[in-house]
Coordinates of C-alpha atoms in Angstrom, one line a residue:
X1 CA -4.3 7.0 -9.8
X2 CA -3.5 4.2 -8.0
X3 CA -7.5 2.9 -8.0
X4 CA -6.9 -0.3 -10.5
X5 CA -3.4 0.5 -12.0
X6 CA 0.0 1.7 -9.9
X7 CA 0.5 5.3 -10.9
X8 CA 3.6 6.6 -12.0
X9 CA 2.7 10.3 -10.3
X10 CA 2.8 8.4 -6.8
X11 CA 6.7 6.7 -7.1
X12 CA 6.9 7.3 -3.4
X13 CA 3.9 4.5 -2.7
X14 CA 4.8 1.0 -2.7
X15 CA 1.4 -0.4 -1.9
X16 CA -1.3 -2.0 -3.5
X17 CA -3.8 -0.2 -5.8
X18 CA -7.0 0.3 -4.3
X19 CA -8.7 -2.5 -5.7
X20 CA -6.3 -4.6 -4.7
X21 CA -6.7 -3.5 -0.9
X22 CA -10.3 -4.0 -1.0
X23 CA -10.1 -7.7 -2.8
X24 CA -7.2 -8.7 -0.2
X25 CA -9.8 -7.6 2.9
X26 CA -11.0 -10.7 4.4
X27 CA -14.8 -10.7 5.0
X28 CA -16.0 -11.0 9.0
X29 CA -17.6 -14.4 9.9
X30 CA -21.2 -13.9 11.0
X31 CA -21.9 -15.0 14.3
X32 CA -24.5 -17.6 13.4
X33 CA -24.4 -19.3 17.0
X34 CA -26.1 -16.0 18.4
X35 CA -29.5 -15.2 19.0
X36 CA -31.4 -13.5 16.1
X37 CA -30.7 -9.6 15.8
X38 CA -32.3 -7.7 13.3
X39 CA -31.9 -4.1 13.7
X40 CA -34.5 -2.2 11.8
X41 CA -33.9 0.9 9.2
X42 CA -37.1 1.5 8.3
X43 CA -40.7 1.0 8.6
X44 CA -43.2 0.8 5.2
X45 CA -46.8 1.4 5.7
X46 CA -48.5 -0.3 2.4
X47 CA -52.2 0.1 2.3
X48 CA -53.6 -3.2 2.5
X49 CA -50.7 -5.3 4.0
X50 CA -49.7 -3.1 6.5
X51 CA -46.8 -1.9 8.3
X52 CA -43.6 -3.6 6.9
X53 CA -40.0 -3.6 9.2
X54 CA -37.0 -3.5 6.7
X55 CA -33.8 -4.3 8.1
X56 CA -31.0 -6.8 7.6
X57 CA -29.9 -9.7 9.8
X58 CA -26.7 -9.2 11.4
X59 CA -26.5 -12.6 13.8
X60 CA -28.1 -15.7 14.3
X61 CA -30.4 -17.8 11.7

């Protein structure tokens, strides 16, 4: 209820559906003018290749 369509079971709620609220949320700008930040989330040890750090670039280029 109230995920994709308004529900008759919640007449007291006048806000958007969950999907509408998520769809309307603005994504924050990534600060690309800052130094590179790459939080390491995991490290894989692959034979023949070596140690491979895994992460997501949060800031910088």
